[in-house]
Coordinates of C-alpha atoms in Angstrom, one line a residue:
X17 CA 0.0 0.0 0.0
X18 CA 1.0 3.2 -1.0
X19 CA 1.7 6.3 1.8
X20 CA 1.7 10.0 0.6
X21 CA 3.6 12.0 2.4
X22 CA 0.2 13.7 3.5
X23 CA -1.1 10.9 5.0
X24 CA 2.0 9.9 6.3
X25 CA 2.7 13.8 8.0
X26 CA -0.7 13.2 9.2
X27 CA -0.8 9.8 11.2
X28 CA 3.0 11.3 12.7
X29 CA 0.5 14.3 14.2
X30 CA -2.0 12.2 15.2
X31 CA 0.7 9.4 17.4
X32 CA 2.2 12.8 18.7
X33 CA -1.0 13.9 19.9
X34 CA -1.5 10.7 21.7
X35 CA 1.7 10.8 23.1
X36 CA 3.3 14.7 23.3
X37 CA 5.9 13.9 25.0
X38 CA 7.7 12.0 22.0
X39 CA 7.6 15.5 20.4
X40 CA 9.7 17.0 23.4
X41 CA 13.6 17.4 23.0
X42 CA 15.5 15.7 25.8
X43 CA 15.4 17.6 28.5
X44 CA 19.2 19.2 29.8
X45 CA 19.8 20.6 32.9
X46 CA 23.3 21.7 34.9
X47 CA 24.0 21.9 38.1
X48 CA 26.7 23.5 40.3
X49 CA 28.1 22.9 44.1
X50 CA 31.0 24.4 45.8
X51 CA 32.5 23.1 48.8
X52 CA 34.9 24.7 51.5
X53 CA 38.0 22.0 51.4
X54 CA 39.1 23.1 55.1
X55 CA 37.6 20.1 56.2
X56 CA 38.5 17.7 53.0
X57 CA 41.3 15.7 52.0
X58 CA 40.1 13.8 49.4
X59 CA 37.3 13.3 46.5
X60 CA 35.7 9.9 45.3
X61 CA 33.3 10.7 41.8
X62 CA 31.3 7.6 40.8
X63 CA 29.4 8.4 37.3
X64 CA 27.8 5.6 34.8
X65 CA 27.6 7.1 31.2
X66 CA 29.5 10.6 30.0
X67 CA 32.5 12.7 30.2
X68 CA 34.9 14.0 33.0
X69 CA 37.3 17.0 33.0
X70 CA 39.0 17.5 35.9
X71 CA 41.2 21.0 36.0
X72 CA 42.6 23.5 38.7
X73 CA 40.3 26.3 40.0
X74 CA 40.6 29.6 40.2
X75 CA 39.9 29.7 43.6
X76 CA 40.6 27.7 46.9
X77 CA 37.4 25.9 46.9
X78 CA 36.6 22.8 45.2
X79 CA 33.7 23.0 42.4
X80 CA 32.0 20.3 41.3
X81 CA 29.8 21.0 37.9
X82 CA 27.4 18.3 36.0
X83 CA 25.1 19.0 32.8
X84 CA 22.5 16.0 32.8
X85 CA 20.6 14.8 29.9
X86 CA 17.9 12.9 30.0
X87 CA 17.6 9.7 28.4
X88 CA 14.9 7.4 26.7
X89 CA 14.9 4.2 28.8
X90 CA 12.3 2.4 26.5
X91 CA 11.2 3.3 23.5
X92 CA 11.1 6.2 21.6
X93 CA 7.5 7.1 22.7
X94 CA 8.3 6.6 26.1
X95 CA 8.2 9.4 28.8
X96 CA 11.7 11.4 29.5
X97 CA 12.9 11.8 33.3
X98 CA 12.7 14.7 34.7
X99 CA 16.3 16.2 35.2
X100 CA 15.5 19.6 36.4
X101 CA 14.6 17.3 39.7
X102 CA 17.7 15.8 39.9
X103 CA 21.0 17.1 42.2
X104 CA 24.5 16.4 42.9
X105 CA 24.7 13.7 45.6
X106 CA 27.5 14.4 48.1
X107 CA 28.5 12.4 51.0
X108 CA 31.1 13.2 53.5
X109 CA 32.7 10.6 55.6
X110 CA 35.3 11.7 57.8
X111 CA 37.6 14.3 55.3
X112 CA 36.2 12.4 52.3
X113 CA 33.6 13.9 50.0
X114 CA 31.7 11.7 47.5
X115 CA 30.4 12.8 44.5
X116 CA 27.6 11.0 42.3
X117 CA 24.4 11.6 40.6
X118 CA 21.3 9.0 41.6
X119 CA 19.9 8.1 38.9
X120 CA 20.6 5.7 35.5
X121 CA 18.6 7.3 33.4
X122 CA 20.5 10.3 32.4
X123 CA 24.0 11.1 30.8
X124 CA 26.5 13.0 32.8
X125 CA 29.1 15.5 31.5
X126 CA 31.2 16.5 34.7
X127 CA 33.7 19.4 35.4
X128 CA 35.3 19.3 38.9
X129 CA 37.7 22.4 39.3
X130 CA 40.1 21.1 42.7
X131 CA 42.0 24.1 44.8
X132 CA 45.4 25.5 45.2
X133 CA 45.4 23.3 48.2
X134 CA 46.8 19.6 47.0
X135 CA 44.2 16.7 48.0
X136 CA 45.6 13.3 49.2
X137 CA 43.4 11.5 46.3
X138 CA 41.0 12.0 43.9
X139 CA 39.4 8.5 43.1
X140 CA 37.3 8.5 39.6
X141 CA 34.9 5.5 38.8
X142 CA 33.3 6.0 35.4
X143 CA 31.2 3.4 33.1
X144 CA 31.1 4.9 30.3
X145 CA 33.1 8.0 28.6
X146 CA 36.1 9.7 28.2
X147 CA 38.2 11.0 31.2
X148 CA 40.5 14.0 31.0
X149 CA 42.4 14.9 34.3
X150 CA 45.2 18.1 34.6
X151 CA 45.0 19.3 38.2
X152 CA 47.3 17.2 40.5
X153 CA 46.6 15.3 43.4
X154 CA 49.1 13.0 45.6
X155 CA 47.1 10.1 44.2
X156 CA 44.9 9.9 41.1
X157 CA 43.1 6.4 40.8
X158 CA 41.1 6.2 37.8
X159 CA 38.9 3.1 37.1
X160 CA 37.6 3.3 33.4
X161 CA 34.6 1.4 31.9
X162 CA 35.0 2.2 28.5
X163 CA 36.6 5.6 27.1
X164 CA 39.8 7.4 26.4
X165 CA 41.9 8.3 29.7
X166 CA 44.2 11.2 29.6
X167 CA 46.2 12.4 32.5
X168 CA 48.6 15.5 32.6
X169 CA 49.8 16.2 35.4
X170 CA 52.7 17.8 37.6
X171 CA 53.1 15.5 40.3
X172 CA 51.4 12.8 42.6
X173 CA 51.1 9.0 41.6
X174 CA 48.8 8.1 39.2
X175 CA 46.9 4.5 39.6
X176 CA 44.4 3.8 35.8
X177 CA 42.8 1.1 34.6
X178 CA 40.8 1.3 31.9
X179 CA 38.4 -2.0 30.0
X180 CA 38.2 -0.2 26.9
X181 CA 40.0 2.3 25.3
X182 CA 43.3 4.4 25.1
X183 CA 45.7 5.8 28.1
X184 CA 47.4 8.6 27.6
X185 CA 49.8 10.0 30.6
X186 CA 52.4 12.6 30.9
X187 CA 54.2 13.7 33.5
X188 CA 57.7 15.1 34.5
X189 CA 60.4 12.2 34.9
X190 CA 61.3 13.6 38.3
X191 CA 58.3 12.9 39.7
X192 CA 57.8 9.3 38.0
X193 CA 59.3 6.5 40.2
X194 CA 58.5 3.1 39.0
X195 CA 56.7 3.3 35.9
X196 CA 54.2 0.1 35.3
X197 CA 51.9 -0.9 32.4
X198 CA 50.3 -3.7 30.3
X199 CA 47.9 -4.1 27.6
X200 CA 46.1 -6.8 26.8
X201 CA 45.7 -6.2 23.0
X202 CA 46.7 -3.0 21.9
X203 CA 50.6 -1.5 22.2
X204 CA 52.4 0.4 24.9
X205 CA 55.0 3.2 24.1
X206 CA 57.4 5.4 25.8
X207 CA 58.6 9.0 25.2
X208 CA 61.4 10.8 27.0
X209 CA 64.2 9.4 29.2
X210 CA 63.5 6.3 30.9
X211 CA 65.8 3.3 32.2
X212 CA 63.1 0.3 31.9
X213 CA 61.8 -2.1 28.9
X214 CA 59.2 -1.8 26.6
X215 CA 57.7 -4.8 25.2
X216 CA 55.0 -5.3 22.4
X217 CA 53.7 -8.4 20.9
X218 CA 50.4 -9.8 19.4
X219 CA 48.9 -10.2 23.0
X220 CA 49.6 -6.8 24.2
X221 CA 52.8 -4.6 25.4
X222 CA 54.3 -4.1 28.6
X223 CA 56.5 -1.6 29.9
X224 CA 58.7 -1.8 33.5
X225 CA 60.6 0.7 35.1
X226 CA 61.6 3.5 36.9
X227 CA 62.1 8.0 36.6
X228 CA 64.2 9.8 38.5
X229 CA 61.2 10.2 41.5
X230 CA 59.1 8.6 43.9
X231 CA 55.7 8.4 42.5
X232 CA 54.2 5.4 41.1
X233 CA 53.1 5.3 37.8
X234 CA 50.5 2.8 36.6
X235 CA 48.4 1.9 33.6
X236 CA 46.3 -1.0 32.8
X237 CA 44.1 -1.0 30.0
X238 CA 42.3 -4.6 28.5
X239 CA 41.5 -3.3 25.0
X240 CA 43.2 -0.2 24.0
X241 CA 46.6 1.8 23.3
X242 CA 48.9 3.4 26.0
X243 CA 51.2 6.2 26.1
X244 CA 53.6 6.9 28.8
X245 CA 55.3 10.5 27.9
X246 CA 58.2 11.4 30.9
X247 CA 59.4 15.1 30.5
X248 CA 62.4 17.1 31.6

């Protein structure tokens, strides 16, 4: 049977009547917290599906920014959540803060902006997306779902794993002390100085170690490419 693209227009008004809500644009909203680091020392962020950016603030307080976007759980004439309703969850215990939104049904884009003042660890757990970190903590842990990982940072150890996707870590060689990391398929590389081995074959690379520093360098990644860069 034949459709003209009267008829057609005209039985797409009549399902949005039925249901208007299909004819609504995912619904966006961002919101914003700032938090007097006096009393913390260090930051857990868990967050299921989009990006984080983590960079040095302007201030000395610790700012913690998320744009949510709503997203169809069923089908495409089902109802969107309501992310106007939705805020940052944060959770001290002791000198930690905890970071996470409560809800699956939305994507998250985060930007946490850390102090002058350097935290004992920032801790990332991310299901989905791309990470990007270039304030400095003592530690950095990251644990990556899937999603590129890039780290740039001055100083402080730095702990990644990531299931899918490429690592990417620089850092000055006098603050790198042994330098770990393994692939399982993918390949491992090295730029700048460095007294250590760098092994690839068809299973994956490996690269062992040590800069001129104290800090631990670590990267783990199960799928994916990874790129150790020590400067001077």
């Amino acid at each position: 049977m034949r459709i003209t693209t009267s008829l057609a227009f005209a039985l797409l008004t009549a399902v949005m009547a039925l249901h208007p809500v299909a004819a609504v644009a995912a619904g966006e909203a961002t919101k914003t917290q700032t938090f007097d680091v006096q009393s913390i020392n260090s930051l857990i962020l868990k967050a299921g599906v989009g990006d984080v950016r983590v960079e040095p603030s302007t201030d000395d307080r610790l700012e913690a920014r998320v744009t949510l976007r709503a997203k169809r759980m069923t089908g495409f004439f089902s109802s969107l959540p309501d992310v106007s309703k939705l805020e940052i969850s944060a959770t001290t215990r002791g000198d930690q803060l905890e970071l996470d939104i409560d809800s699956d049904t939305v994507e998250e884009r985060w930007e946490l902006r850390l102090p002058a003042k350097l935290l004992s660890a920032v801790e990332l757990k991310v299901g989905v997306g791309d990470v990007k970190i270039v304030a400095p903590a003592k530690r950095i842990e990251v644990d990556l779902g899937v999603g590129d990982l890039t780290v740039d940072v001055a100083t402080g150890s730095i702990v990644s794993k990531v299931g899918v996707g490429d690592i990417r870590i620089k850092t000055p060689l006098a603050n790198a002390g042994a330098v770990e990391s393994r692939t399982g398929v993918g390949d491992v590389s090295l730029r700048g100085f460095f007294d250590g081995t760098v092994r690839n074959a068809a299973a994956g690379g490996r690269v062992n170690g040590k800069g001129r520093g104290q800090q631990p360098i670590e990267a783990t990644a199960g799928v994916g490419d990874i790129t150790i860069e020590l400067t001077e």
